[in-house]
PDB file of C-alpha atoms and ligand atoms in Angstrom:
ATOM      1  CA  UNK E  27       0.000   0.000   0.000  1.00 69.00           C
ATOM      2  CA  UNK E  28       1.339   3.837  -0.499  1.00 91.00           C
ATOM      3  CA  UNK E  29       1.992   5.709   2.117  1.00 94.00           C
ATOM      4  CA  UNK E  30      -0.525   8.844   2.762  1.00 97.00           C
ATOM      5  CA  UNK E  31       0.188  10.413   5.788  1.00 98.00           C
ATOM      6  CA  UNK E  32       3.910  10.418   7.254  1.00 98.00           C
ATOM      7  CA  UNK E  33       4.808  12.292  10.117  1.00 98.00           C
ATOM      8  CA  UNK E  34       8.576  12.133  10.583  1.00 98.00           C
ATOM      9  CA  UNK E  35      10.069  13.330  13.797  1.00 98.00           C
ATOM     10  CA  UNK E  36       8.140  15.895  14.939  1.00 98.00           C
ATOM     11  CA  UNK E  37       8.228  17.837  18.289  1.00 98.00           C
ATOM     12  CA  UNK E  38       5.471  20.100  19.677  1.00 98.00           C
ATOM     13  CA  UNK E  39       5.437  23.024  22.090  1.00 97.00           C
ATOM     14  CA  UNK E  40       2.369  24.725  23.655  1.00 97.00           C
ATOM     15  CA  UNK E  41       4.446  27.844  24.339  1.00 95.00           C
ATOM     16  CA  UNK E  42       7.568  26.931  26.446  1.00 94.00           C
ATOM     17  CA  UNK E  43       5.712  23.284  27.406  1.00 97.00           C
ATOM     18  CA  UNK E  44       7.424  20.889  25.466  1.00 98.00           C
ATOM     19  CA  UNK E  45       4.802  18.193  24.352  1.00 98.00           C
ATOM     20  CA  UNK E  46       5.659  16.002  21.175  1.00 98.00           C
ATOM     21  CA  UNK E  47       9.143  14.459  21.153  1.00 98.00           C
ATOM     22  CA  UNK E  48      10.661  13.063  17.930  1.00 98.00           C
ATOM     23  CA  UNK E  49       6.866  11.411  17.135  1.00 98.00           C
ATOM     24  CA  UNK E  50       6.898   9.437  13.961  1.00 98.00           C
ATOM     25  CA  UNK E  51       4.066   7.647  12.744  1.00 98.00           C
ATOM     26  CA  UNK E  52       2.589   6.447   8.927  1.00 98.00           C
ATOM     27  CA  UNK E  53      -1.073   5.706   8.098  1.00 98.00           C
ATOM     28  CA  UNK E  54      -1.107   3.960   4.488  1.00 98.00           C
ATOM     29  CA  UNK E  55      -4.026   4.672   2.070  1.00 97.00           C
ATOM     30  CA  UNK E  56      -6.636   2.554   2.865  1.00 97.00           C
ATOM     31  CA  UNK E  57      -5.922   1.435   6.487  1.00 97.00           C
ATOM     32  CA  UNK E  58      -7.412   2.731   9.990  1.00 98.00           C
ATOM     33  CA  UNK E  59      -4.501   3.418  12.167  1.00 98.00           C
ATOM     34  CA  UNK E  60      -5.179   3.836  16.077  1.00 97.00           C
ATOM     35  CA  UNK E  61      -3.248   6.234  18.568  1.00 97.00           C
ATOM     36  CA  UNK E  62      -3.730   5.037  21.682  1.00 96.00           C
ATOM     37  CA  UNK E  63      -2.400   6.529  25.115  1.00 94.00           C
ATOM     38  CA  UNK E  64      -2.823   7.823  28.525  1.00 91.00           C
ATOM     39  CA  UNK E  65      -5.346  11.320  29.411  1.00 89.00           C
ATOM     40  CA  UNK E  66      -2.567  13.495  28.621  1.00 92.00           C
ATOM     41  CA  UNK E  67      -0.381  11.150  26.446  1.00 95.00           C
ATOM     42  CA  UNK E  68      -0.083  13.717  23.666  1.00 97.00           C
ATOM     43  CA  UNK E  69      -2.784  12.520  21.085  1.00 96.00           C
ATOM     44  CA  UNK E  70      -4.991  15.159  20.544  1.00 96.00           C
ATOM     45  CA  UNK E  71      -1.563  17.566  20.197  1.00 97.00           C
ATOM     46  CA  UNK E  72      -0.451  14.873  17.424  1.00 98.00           C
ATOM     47  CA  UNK E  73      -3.744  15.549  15.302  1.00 98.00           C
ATOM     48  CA  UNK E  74      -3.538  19.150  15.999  1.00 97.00           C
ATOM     49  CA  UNK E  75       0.068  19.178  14.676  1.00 98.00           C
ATOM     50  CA  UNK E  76      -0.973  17.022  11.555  1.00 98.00           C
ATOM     51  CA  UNK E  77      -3.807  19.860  11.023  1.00 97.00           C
ATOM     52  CA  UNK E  78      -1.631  22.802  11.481  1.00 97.00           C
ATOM     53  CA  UNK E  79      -3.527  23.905  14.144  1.00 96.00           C
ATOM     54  CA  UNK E  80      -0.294  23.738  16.755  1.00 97.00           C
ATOM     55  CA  UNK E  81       1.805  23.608  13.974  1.00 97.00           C
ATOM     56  CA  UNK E  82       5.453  21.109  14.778  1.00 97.00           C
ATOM     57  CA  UNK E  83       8.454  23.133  15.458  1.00 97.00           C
ATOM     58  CA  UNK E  84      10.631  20.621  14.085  1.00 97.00           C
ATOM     59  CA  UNK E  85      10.253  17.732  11.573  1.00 98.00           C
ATOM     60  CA  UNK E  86       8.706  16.880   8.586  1.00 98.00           C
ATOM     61  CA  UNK E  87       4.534  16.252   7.870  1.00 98.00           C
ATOM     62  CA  UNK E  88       4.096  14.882   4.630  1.00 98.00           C
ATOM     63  CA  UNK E  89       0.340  14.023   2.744  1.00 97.00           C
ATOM     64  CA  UNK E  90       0.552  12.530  -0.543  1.00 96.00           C
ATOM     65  CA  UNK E  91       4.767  12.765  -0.500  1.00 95.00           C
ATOM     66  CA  UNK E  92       4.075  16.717  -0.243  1.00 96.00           C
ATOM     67  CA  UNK E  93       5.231  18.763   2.918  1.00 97.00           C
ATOM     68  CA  UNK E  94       2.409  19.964   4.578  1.00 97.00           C
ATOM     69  CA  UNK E  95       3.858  20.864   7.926  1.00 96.00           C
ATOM     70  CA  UNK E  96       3.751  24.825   7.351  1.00 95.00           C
ATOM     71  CA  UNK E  97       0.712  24.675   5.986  1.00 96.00           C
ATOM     72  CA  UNK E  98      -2.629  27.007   7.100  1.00 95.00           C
ATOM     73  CA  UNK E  99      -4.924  24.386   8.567  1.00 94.00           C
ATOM     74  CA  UNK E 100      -7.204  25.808   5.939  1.00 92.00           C
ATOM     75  CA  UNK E 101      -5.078  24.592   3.322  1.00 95.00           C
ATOM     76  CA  UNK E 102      -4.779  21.138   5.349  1.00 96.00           C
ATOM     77  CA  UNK E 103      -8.360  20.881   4.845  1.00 94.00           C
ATOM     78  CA  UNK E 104      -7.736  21.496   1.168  1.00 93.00           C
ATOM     79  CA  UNK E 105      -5.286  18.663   0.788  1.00 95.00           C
ATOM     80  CA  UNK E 106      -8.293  16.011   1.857  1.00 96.00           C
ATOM     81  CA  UNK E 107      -7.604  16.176   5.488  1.00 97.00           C
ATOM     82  CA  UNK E 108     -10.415  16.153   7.819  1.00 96.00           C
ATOM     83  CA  UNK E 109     -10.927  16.669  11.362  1.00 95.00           C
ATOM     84  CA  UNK E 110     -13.381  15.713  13.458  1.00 95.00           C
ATOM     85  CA  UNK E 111     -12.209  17.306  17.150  1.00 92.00           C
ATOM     86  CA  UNK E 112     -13.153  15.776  20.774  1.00 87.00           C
ATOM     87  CA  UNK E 113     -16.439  16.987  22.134  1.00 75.00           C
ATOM     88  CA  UNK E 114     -18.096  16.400  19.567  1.00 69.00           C
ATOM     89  CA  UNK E 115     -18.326  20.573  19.141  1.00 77.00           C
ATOM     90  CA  UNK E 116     -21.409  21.118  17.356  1.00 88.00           C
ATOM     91  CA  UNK E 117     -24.195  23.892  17.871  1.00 92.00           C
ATOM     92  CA  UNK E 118     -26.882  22.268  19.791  1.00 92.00           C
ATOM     93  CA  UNK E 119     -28.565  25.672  19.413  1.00 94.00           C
ATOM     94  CA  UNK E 120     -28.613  25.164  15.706  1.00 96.00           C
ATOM     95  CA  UNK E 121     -29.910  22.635  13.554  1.00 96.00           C
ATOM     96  CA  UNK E 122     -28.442  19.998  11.451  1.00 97.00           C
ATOM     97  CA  UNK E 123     -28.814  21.810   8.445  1.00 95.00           C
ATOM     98  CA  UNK E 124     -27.205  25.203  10.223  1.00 95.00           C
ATOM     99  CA  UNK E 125     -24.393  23.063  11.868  1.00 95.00           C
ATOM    100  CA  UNK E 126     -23.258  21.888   8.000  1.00 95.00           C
ATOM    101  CA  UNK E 127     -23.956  25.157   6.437  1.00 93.00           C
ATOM    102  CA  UNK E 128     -21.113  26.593   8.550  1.00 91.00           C
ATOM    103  CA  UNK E 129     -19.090  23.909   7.847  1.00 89.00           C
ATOM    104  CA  UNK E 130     -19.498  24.730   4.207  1.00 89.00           C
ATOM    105  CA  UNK E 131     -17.552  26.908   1.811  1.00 83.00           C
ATOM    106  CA  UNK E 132     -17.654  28.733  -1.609  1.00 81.00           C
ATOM    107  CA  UNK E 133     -20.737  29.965  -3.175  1.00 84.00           C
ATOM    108  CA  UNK E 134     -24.511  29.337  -2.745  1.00 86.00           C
ATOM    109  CA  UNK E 135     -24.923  26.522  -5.343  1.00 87.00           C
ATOM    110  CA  UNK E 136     -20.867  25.124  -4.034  1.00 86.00           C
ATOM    111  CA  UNK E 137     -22.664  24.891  -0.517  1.00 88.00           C
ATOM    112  CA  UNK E 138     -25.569  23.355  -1.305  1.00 91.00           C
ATOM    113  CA  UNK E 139     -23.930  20.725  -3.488  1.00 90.00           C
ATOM    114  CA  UNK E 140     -21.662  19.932  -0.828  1.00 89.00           C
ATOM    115  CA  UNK E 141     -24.831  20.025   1.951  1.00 93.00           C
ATOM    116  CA  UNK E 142     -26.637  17.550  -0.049  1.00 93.00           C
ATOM    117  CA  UNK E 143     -23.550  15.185  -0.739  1.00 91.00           C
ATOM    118  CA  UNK E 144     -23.105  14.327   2.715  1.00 94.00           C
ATOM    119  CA  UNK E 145     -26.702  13.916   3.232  1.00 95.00           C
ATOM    120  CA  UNK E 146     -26.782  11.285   0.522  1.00 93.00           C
ATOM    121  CA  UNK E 147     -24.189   9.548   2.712  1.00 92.00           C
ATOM    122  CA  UNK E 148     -26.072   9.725   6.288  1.00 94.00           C
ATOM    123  CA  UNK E 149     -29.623   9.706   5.553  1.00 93.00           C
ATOM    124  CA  UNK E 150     -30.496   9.875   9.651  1.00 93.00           C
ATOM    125  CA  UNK E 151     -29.101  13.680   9.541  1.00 95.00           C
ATOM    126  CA  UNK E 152     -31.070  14.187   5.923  1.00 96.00           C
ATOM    127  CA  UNK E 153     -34.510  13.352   7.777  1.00 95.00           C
ATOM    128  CA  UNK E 154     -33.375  15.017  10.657  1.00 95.00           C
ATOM    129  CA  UNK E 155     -32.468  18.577   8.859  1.00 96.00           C
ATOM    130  CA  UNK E 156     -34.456  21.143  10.922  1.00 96.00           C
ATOM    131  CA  UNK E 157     -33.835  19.185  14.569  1.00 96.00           C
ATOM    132  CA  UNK E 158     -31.596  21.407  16.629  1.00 96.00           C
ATOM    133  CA  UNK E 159     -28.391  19.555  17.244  1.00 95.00           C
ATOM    134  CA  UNK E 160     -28.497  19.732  21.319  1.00 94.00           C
ATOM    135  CA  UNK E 161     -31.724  17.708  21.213  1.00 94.00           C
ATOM    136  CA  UNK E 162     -30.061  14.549  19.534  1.00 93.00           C
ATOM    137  CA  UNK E 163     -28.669  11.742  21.265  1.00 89.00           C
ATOM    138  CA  UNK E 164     -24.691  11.614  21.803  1.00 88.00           C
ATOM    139  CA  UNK E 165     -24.235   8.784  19.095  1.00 89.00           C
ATOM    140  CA  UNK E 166     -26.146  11.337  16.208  1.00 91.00           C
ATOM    141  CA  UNK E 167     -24.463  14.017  17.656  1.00 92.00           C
ATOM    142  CA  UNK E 168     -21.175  12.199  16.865  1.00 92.00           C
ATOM    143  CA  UNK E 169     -22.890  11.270  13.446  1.00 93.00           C
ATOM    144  CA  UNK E 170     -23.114  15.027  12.875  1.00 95.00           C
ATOM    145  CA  UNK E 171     -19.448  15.973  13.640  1.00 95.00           C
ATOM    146  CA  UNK E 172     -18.715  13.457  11.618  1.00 95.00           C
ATOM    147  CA  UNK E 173     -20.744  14.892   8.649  1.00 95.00           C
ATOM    148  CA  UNK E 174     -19.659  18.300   9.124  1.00 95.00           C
ATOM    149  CA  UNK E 175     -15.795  17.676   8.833  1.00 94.00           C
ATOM    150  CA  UNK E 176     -16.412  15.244   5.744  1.00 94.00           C
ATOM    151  CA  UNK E 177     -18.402  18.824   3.776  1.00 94.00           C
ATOM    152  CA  UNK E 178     -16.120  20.298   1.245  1.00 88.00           C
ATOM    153  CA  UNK E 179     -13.448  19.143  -0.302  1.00 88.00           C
ATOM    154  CA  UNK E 180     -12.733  15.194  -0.499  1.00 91.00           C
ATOM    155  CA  UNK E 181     -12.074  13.801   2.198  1.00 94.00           C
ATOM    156  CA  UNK E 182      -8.850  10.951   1.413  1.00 97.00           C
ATOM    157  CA  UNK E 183      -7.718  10.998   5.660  1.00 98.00           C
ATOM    158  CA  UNK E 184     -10.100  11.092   8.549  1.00 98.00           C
ATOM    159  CA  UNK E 185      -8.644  12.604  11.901  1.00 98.00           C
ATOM    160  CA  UNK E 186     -10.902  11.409  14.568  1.00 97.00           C
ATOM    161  CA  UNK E 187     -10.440  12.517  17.967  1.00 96.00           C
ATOM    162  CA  UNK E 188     -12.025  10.179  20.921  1.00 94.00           C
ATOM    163  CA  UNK E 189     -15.944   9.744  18.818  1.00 93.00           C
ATOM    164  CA  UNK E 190     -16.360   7.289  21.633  1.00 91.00           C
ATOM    165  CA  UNK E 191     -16.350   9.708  24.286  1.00 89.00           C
ATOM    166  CA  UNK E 192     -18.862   9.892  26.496  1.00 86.00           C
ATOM    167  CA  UNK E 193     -21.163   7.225  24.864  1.00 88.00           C
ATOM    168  CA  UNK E 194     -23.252   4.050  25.590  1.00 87.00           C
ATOM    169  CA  UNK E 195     -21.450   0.527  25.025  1.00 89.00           C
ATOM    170  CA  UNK E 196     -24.086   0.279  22.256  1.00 89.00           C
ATOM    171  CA  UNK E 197     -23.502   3.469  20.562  1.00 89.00           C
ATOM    172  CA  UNK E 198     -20.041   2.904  20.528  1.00 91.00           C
ATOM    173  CA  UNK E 199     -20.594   0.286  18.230  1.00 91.00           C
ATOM    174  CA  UNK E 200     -22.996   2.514  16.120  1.00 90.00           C
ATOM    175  CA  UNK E 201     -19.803   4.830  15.663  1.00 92.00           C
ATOM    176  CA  UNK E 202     -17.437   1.677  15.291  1.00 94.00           C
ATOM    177  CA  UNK E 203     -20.064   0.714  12.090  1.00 93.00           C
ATOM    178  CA  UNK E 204     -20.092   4.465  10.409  1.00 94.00           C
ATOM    179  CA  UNK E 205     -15.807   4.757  11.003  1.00 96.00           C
ATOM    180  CA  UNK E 206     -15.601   1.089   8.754  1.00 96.00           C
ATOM    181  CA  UNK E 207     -18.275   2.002   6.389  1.00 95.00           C
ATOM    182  CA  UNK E 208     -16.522   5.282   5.569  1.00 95.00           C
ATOM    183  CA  UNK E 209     -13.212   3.172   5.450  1.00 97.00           C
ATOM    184  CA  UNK E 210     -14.958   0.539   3.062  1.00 96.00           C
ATOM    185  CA  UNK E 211     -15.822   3.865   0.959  1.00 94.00           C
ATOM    186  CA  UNK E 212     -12.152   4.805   0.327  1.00 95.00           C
ATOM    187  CA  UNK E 213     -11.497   7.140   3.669  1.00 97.00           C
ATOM    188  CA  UNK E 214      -8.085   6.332   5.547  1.00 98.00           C
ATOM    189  CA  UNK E 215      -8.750   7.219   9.016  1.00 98.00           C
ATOM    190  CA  UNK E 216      -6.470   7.758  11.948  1.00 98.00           C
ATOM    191  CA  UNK E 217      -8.124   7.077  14.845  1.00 97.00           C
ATOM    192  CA  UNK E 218      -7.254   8.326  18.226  1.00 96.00           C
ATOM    193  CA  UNK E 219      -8.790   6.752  21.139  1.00 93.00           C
ATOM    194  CA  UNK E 220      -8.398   6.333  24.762  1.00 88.00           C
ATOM    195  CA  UNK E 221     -10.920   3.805  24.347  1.00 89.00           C
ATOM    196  CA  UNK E 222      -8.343   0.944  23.345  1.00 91.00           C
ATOM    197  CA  UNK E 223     -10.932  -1.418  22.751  1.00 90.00           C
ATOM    198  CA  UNK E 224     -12.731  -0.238  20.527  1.00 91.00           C
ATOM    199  CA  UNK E 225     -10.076   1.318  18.300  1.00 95.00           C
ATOM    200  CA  UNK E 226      -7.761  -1.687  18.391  1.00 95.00           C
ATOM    201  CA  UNK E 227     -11.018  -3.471  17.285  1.00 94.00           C
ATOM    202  CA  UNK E 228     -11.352  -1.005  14.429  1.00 94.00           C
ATOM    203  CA  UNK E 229      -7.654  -0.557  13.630  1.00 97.00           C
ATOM    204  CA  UNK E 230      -5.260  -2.165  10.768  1.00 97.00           C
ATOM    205  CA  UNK E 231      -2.135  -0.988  13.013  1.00 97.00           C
ATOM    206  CA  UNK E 232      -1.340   0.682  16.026  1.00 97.00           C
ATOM    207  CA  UNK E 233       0.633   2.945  18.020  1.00 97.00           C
ATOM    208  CA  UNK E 234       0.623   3.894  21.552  1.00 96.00           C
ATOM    209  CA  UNK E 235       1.946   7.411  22.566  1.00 96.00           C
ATOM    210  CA  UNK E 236       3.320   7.725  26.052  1.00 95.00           C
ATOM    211  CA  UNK E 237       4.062  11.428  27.464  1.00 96.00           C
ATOM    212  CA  UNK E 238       4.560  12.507  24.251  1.00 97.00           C
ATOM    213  CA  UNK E 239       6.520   9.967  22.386  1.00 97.00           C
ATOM    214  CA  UNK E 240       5.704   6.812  20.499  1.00 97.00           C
ATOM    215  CA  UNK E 241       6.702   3.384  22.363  1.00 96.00           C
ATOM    216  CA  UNK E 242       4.679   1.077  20.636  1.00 95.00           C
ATOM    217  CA  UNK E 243       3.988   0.135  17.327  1.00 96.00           C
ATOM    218  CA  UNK E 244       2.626  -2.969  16.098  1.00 96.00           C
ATOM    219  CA  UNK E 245      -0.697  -4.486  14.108  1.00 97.00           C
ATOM    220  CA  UNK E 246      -3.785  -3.616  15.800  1.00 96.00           C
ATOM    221  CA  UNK E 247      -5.070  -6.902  17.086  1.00 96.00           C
ATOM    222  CA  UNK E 248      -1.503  -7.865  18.205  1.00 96.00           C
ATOM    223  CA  UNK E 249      -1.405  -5.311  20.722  1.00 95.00           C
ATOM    224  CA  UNK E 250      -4.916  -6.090  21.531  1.00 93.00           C
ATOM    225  CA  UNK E 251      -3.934  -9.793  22.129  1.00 93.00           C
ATOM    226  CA  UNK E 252      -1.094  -8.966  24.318  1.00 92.00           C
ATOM    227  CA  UNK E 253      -2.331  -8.271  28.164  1.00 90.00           C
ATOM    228  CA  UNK E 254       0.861  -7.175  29.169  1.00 90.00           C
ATOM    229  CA  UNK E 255       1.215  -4.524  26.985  1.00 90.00           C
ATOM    230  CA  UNK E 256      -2.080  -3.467  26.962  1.00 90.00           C
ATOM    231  CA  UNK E 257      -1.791  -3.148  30.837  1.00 90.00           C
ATOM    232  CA  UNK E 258       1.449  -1.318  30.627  1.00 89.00           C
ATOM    233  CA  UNK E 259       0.629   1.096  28.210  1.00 88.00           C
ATOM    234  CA  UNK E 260      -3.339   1.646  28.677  1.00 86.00           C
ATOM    235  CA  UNK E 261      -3.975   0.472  31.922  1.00 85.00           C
ATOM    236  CA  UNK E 262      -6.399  -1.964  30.662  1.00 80.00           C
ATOM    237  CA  UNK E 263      -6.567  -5.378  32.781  1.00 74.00           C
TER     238      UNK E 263
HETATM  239  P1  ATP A  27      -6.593  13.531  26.452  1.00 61.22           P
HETATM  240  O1  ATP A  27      -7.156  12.262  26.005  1.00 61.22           O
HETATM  241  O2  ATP A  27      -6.688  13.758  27.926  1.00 61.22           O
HETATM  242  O3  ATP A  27      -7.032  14.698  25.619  1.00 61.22           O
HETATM  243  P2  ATP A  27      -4.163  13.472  24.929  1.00 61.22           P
HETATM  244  O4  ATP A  27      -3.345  12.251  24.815  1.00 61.22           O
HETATM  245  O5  ATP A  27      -5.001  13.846  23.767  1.00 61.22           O
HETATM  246  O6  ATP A  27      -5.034  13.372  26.224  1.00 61.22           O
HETATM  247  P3  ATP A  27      -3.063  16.104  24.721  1.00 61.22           P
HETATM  248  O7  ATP A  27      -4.401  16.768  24.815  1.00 61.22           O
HETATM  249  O8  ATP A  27      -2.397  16.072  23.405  1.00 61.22           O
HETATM  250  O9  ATP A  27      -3.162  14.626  25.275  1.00 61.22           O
HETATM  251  O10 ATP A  27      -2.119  16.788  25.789  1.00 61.22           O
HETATM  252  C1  ATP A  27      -0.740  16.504  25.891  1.00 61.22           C
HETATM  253  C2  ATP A  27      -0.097  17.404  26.923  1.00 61.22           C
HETATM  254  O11 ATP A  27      -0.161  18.752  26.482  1.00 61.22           O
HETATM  255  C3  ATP A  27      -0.776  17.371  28.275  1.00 61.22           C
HETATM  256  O12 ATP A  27       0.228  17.430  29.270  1.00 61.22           O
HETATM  257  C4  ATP A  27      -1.610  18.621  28.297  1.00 61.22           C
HETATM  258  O13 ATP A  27      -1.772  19.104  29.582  1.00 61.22           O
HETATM  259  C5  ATP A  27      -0.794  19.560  27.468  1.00 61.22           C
HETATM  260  N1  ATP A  27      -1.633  20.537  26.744  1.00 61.22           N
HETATM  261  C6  ATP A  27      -2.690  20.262  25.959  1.00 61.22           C
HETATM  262  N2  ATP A  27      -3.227  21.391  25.453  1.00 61.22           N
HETATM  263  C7  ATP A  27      -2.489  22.415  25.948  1.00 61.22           C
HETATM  264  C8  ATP A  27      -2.530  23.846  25.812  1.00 61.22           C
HETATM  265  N3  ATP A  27      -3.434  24.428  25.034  1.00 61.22           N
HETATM  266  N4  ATP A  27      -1.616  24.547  26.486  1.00 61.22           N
HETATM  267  C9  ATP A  27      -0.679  23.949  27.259  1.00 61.22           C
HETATM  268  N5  ATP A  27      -0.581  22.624  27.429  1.00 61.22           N
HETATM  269  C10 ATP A  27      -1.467  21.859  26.786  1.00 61.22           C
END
């Protein structure tokens, strides 16, 4: 498989707090790749560093074999990289259809077209247009975020920040289902996850970041099968 995403090296400061150090990772087109790790491991700073957004002060991101590391995250977005943050932020004060219109871009008829694309691809949200988001439950919520980073441009790499948090076993699995569907569809996601379970359940390949540097790598269901590891680095018994 090519390579699509390749972060070589890269170290991250909020400020003087040094965060990332020397973090490599490499998501192939195609796979789901899991970052798994401690509250406070450094995950969410990785995807923010992949989108710009806390840009790497040293090393090199590359999408597609093209540097993207000094990139706006706007122009991130343009090179089919899409985030969907923790929190699931959307406007519960605004309804489906206002939570993807500000998600969209480019003129009336551009808008629209994108709009309507995505609500070919999730139907629930299409029927559910003029509900306000805050009155959902947490698994359409997640649906939603989902939908919003995927309007616009193609989306070729999925950045998806914890979409288990803070849901039922059951809807878990309802998120599990969409993140493979979209994967069946062509997306490469990179999954991040304190969740282990369910990622490593989800995942091609794996890596576990600990205080801000990568000590694990291996395929996803050979971490999973290995309780020592899995206790070491996660905490899971
Ligand atoms: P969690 O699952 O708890 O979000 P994480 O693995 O995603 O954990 P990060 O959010 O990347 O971890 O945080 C890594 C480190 O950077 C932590 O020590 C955190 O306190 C620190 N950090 C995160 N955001 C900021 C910020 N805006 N300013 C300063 N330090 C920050």
């Amino acid at each position: 498989m090519s390579e699509l995403l390749s972060v070589d090296g890269i170290d991250t400061y909020y400020g003087e707090s040094h965060v990332l150090f020397d973090v490599s990772l490499s998501v192939d087109a195609g796979e789901v790749v899991a970052l798994v790790g401690r509250n406070g491991a450094g995950k969410t700073t990785t995807l923010r560093s992949v989108m710009c957004l806390t840009p790497a002060a040293e090393g090199t991101i590359e999408m597609d074999g093209e540097e993207i590391q000094d990139l706006d995250p706007h122009d991130v977005r343009q090179r089919g990289i899409s985030w969907v943050p923790e929190e699931r932020r959307v406007f519960g004060g605004l309804t489906v259809a206002e939570n993807l219109r500000l998600a969209a871009r480019g003129g009336e008829e551009d808008r629209t077209t994108q709009i309507e694309r995505v609500y070919e691809r999730f139907p629930r949200l299409d029927e559910r247009r003029d509900q306000h988001a805050g009155t959902m439950s947490g698994g359409e919520q997640q649906m939603l975020a989902i939908a919003r980073a995927l309007v616009g441009p193609e989306t070729d790499l999925l950045l998806l920040d914890e979409p288990s948090e803070g849901l039922a076993p059951q809807i878990v699995e309802d998120v599990a289902d969409i993140i493979r569907e979209l994967n069946d569809e062509g997306v490469t996601v990179l999954l991040v996850e304190q969740n282990a379970e369910m990622a490593l359940g989800l995942a091609d390949r794996a890596y576990v970041i600990e205080t801000g540097e990568v000590v694990h790598e291996s395929p996803a269901t050979e971490l999973l099968n290995d309780r020592e590891a899995m206790e070491t680095y996660l905490g899971v018994k």
